[in-house]
């Protein structure tokens, strides 16, 4: 495997030389936030949306804004260039930094700088994905995450376990359910389509406010499609005409099976397919 150049606290270094303290609060306490921005044609998709959500995540956790915050676009672009990424992702993580010792009390921001790490993931064929032509299968699981899912923290143990439960069940992903209603996928927002209406959970602290979600709903409304932002159950989803997920790494991805029940014709439906095309076209045009 080719060694990547990664960014750590102001420096561009080979991935093997990158160093983070064992006292880093991201490592010890999952005290960190992250963003994943996709890259198409060597350009960043919806960078402004990801930067805005990052600032919100930091502020919700009373985390200091790192000095490099205004330079994040340049850092993303430089990493994409250095690693020759045409299609893939840029991962960014900011933690509350590394104090001198482990302590539940937040360190003094005057003496402890946030840790900033970025790396690229090269994924040729991300847009022309075979999974998007076939659709994916999901299972439902109880949502056992903490209650502030609107903050994009690095506490991903339960979503990771959910992905493993899906794998063990022969599926691709899990939709999480709380009080009988679907919240979201392990790393994506969840949607169903009934009688040409796109239905997806309303925003709140129960789900991450997806950047792809915001763009897809905007494009759908511009195309005169009907959108309802409300809760839905697994039973309602199983009766839907179509279903899909959205995220920076999957764009719009059709779902063809939920807990063993076939959705629609068991193949990607016309609305999800169209939304994927619109999303990819419009995002490529606006990429930076
Ligand atoms: N995940 N919901 C959750 C729980 C997520 O982790 C994500 C993103 C989304 C979709 O958000 P966006 O459209 O802004 O990517 C929704 C990223 C891709 C990840 O963890 O890899």
Tab-separated table of N, CA and C and ligand atoms in Angstrom, residues 34-38 49-50 53 89 91 121 145 149 152-153 156 159 176 183-191 206-214 246-251 279, ligand 1:
chain	number	residue	atom	x	y	z
A	34	UNK	N	-15.548	15.002	14.448
A	34	UNK	CA	-14.956	14.703	13.154
A	34	UNK	C	-15.879	15.113	12.024
A	35	UNK	N	-15.334	15.087	10.828
A	35	UNK	CA	-16.095	15.318	9.602
A	35	UNK	C	-15.525	14.415	8.510
A	36	UNK	N	-16.374	14.006	7.605
A	36	UNK	CA	-15.939	13.256	6.416
A	36	UNK	C	-16.474	14.018	5.212
A	37	UNK	N	-15.569	14.467	4.362
A	37	UNK	CA	-15.968	15.213	3.159
A	37	UNK	C	-15.581	14.388	1.942
A	38	UNK	N	-16.506	14.189	1.024
A	38	UNK	CA	-16.159	13.368	-0.132
A	38	UNK	C	-15.443	14.195	-1.200
A	49	UNK	N	-20.697	23.164	3.982
A	49	UNK	CA	-21.629	22.523	4.910
A	49	UNK	C	-20.893	21.770	6.009
A	50	UNK	N	-19.850	21.043	5.638
A	50	UNK	CA	-19.089	20.279	6.635
A	50	UNK	C	-18.356	21.216	7.599
A	53	UNK	N	-20.898	22.597	10.109
A	53	UNK	CA	-21.303	21.620	11.123
A	53	UNK	C	-20.168	21.384	12.116
A	89	UNK	N	-12.410	10.297	0.087
A	89	UNK	CA	-12.851	11.125	1.199
A	89	UNK	C	-11.668	11.790	1.898
A	91	UNK	N	-10.928	12.699	5.834
A	91	UNK	CA	-11.370	12.554	7.216
A	91	UNK	C	-10.661	13.602	8.049
A	121	UNK	N	-8.763	9.223	2.092
A	121	UNK	CA	-9.060	7.824	1.769
A	121	UNK	C	-9.356	7.775	0.279
A	145	UNK	N	-27.178	4.534	21.353
A	145	UNK	CA	-26.167	5.593	21.423
A	145	UNK	C	-26.539	6.633	22.478
A	149	UNK	N	-26.871	13.005	19.391
A	149	UNK	CA	-26.368	12.491	18.105
A	149	UNK	C	-26.246	13.590	17.080
A	152	UNK	N	-21.276	15.618	16.026
A	152	UNK	CA	-20.573	14.541	15.306
A	152	UNK	C	-19.322	14.134	16.075
A	153	UNK	N	-19.523	13.376	17.167
A	153	UNK	CA	-18.385	12.976	17.991
A	153	UNK	C	-17.771	11.674	17.474
A	156	UNK	N	-17.895	6.122	18.268
A	156	UNK	CA	-18.573	5.342	17.235
A	156	UNK	C	-18.649	3.862	17.568
A	159	UNK	N	-22.366	2.418	16.781
A	159	UNK	CA	-22.555	2.294	15.330
A	159	UNK	C	-21.686	1.191	14.720
A	176	UNK	N	-31.311	2.186	13.100
A	176	UNK	CA	-31.511	2.177	14.546
A	176	UNK	C	-32.907	2.697	14.881
A	183	UNK	N	-34.406	6.113	13.844
A	183	UNK	CA	-33.625	7.353	13.976
A	183	UNK	C	-32.813	7.540	12.694
A	184	UNK	N	-31.796	6.676	12.491
A	184	UNK	CA	-30.962	6.779	11.286
A	184	UNK	C	-30.155	5.502	11.126
A	185	UNK	N	-29.351	5.425	10.067
A	185	UNK	CA	-28.465	4.288	9.859
A	185	UNK	C	-27.217	4.445	10.720
A	186	UNK	N	-26.355	3.433	10.734
A	186	UNK	CA	-25.168	3.491	11.601
A	186	UNK	C	-24.270	4.671	11.259
A	187	UNK	N	-24.234	5.039	9.965
A	187	UNK	CA	-23.393	6.183	9.567
A	187	UNK	C	-24.040	6.908	8.397
A	188	UNK	N	-25.379	7.026	8.453
A	188	UNK	CA	-26.115	7.645	7.348
A	188	UNK	C	-27.528	7.990	7.799
A	189	UNK	N	-28.190	8.848	7.060
A	189	UNK	CA	-29.590	9.176	7.332
A	189	UNK	C	-30.492	8.236	6.527
A	190	UNK	N	-31.685	7.970	7.073
A	190	UNK	CA	-32.589	6.963	6.504
A	190	UNK	C	-33.851	7.618	5.930
A	191	UNK	N	-34.327	7.081	4.797
A	191	UNK	CA	-35.487	7.639	4.082
A	191	UNK	C	-36.355	6.515	3.543
A	206	UNK	N	-31.773	13.620	18.183
A	206	UNK	CA	-31.778	12.152	18.011
A	206	UNK	C	-30.984	11.699	16.796
A	207	UNK	N	-30.704	12.603	15.854
A	207	UNK	CA	-29.973	12.203	14.641
A	207	UNK	C	-28.901	13.239	14.283
A	208	UNK	N	-27.967	12.777	13.481
A	208	UNK	CA	-26.980	13.715	12.942
A	208	UNK	C	-27.637	14.492	11.791
A	209	UNK	N	-27.391	15.784	11.768
A	209	UNK	CA	-27.963	16.619	10.704
A	209	UNK	C	-27.072	16.481	9.466
A	210	UNK	N	-27.389	15.497	8.665
A	210	UNK	CA	-26.535	15.148	7.535
A	210	UNK	C	-26.393	16.292	6.535
A	211	UNK	N	-25.193	16.489	6.089
A	211	UNK	CA	-24.932	17.515	5.068
A	211	UNK	C	-25.509	17.031	3.734
A	212	UNK	N	-25.378	15.721	3.483
A	212	UNK	CA	-25.962	15.152	2.263
A	212	UNK	C	-27.488	15.241	2.334
A	213	UNK	N	-28.032	14.987	3.530
A	213	UNK	CA	-29.491	15.081	3.744
A	213	UNK	C	-29.993	16.469	3.342
A	214	UNK	N	-29.331	17.503	3.851
A	214	UNK	CA	-29.770	18.879	3.558
A	214	UNK	C	-29.757	19.133	2.052
A	246	UNK	N	-28.546	8.322	2.928
A	246	UNK	CA	-27.603	9.309	2.389
A	246	UNK	C	-26.448	9.514	3.367
A	247	UNK	N	-25.265	9.770	2.820
A	247	UNK	CA	-24.106	10.191	3.612
A	247	UNK	C	-23.045	10.669	2.640
A	248	UNK	N	-22.013	11.310	3.203
A	248	UNK	CA	-20.930	11.824	2.363
A	248	UNK	C	-20.200	10.698	1.641
A	249	UNK	N	-20.214	9.483	2.204
A	249	UNK	CA	-19.458	8.413	1.558
A	249	UNK	C	-20.313	7.521	0.658
A	250	UNK	N	-21.657	7.621	0.786
A	250	UNK	CA	-22.521	6.780	-0.071
A	250	UNK	C	-23.408	7.611	-0.999
A	251	UNK	N	-23.432	8.950	-0.799
A	251	UNK	CA	-24.311	9.855	-1.556
A	251	UNK	C	-25.759	9.426	-1.330
A	279	UNK	N	-28.150	14.483	-7.243
A	279	UNK	CA	-27.186	14.830	-6.193
A	279	UNK	C	-25.757	14.841	-6.759
B	1	LIG	N1	-21.135	9.465	8.641
B	1	LIG	N2	-25.855	9.921	10.481
B	1	LIG	C1	-24.747	9.426	11.063
B	1	LIG	C2	-24.867	8.735	12.368
B	1	LIG	C3	-23.496	9.570	10.416
B	1	LIG	O1	-22.392	9.087	10.994
B	1	LIG	C4	-23.434	10.212	9.148
B	1	LIG	C5	-22.131	10.419	8.421
B	1	LIG	C6	-24.636	10.697	8.585
B	1	LIG	C7	-24.669	11.411	7.259
B	1	LIG	O2	-24.090	12.697	7.353
B	1	LIG	P1	-23.394	13.383	6.088
B	1	LIG	O3	-24.409	13.390	5.014
B	1	LIG	O4	-23.054	14.736	6.560
B	1	LIG	O5	-22.187	12.532	5.739
B	1	LIG	C8	-25.816	10.545	9.288
B	1	LIG	C9	-19.833	9.606	8.028
B	1	LIG	C10	-19.881	9.554	6.545
B	1	LIG	C11	-18.889	8.593	8.642
B	1	LIG	O6	-18.978	8.420	9.847
B	1	LIG	O7	-18.057	8.013	7.944
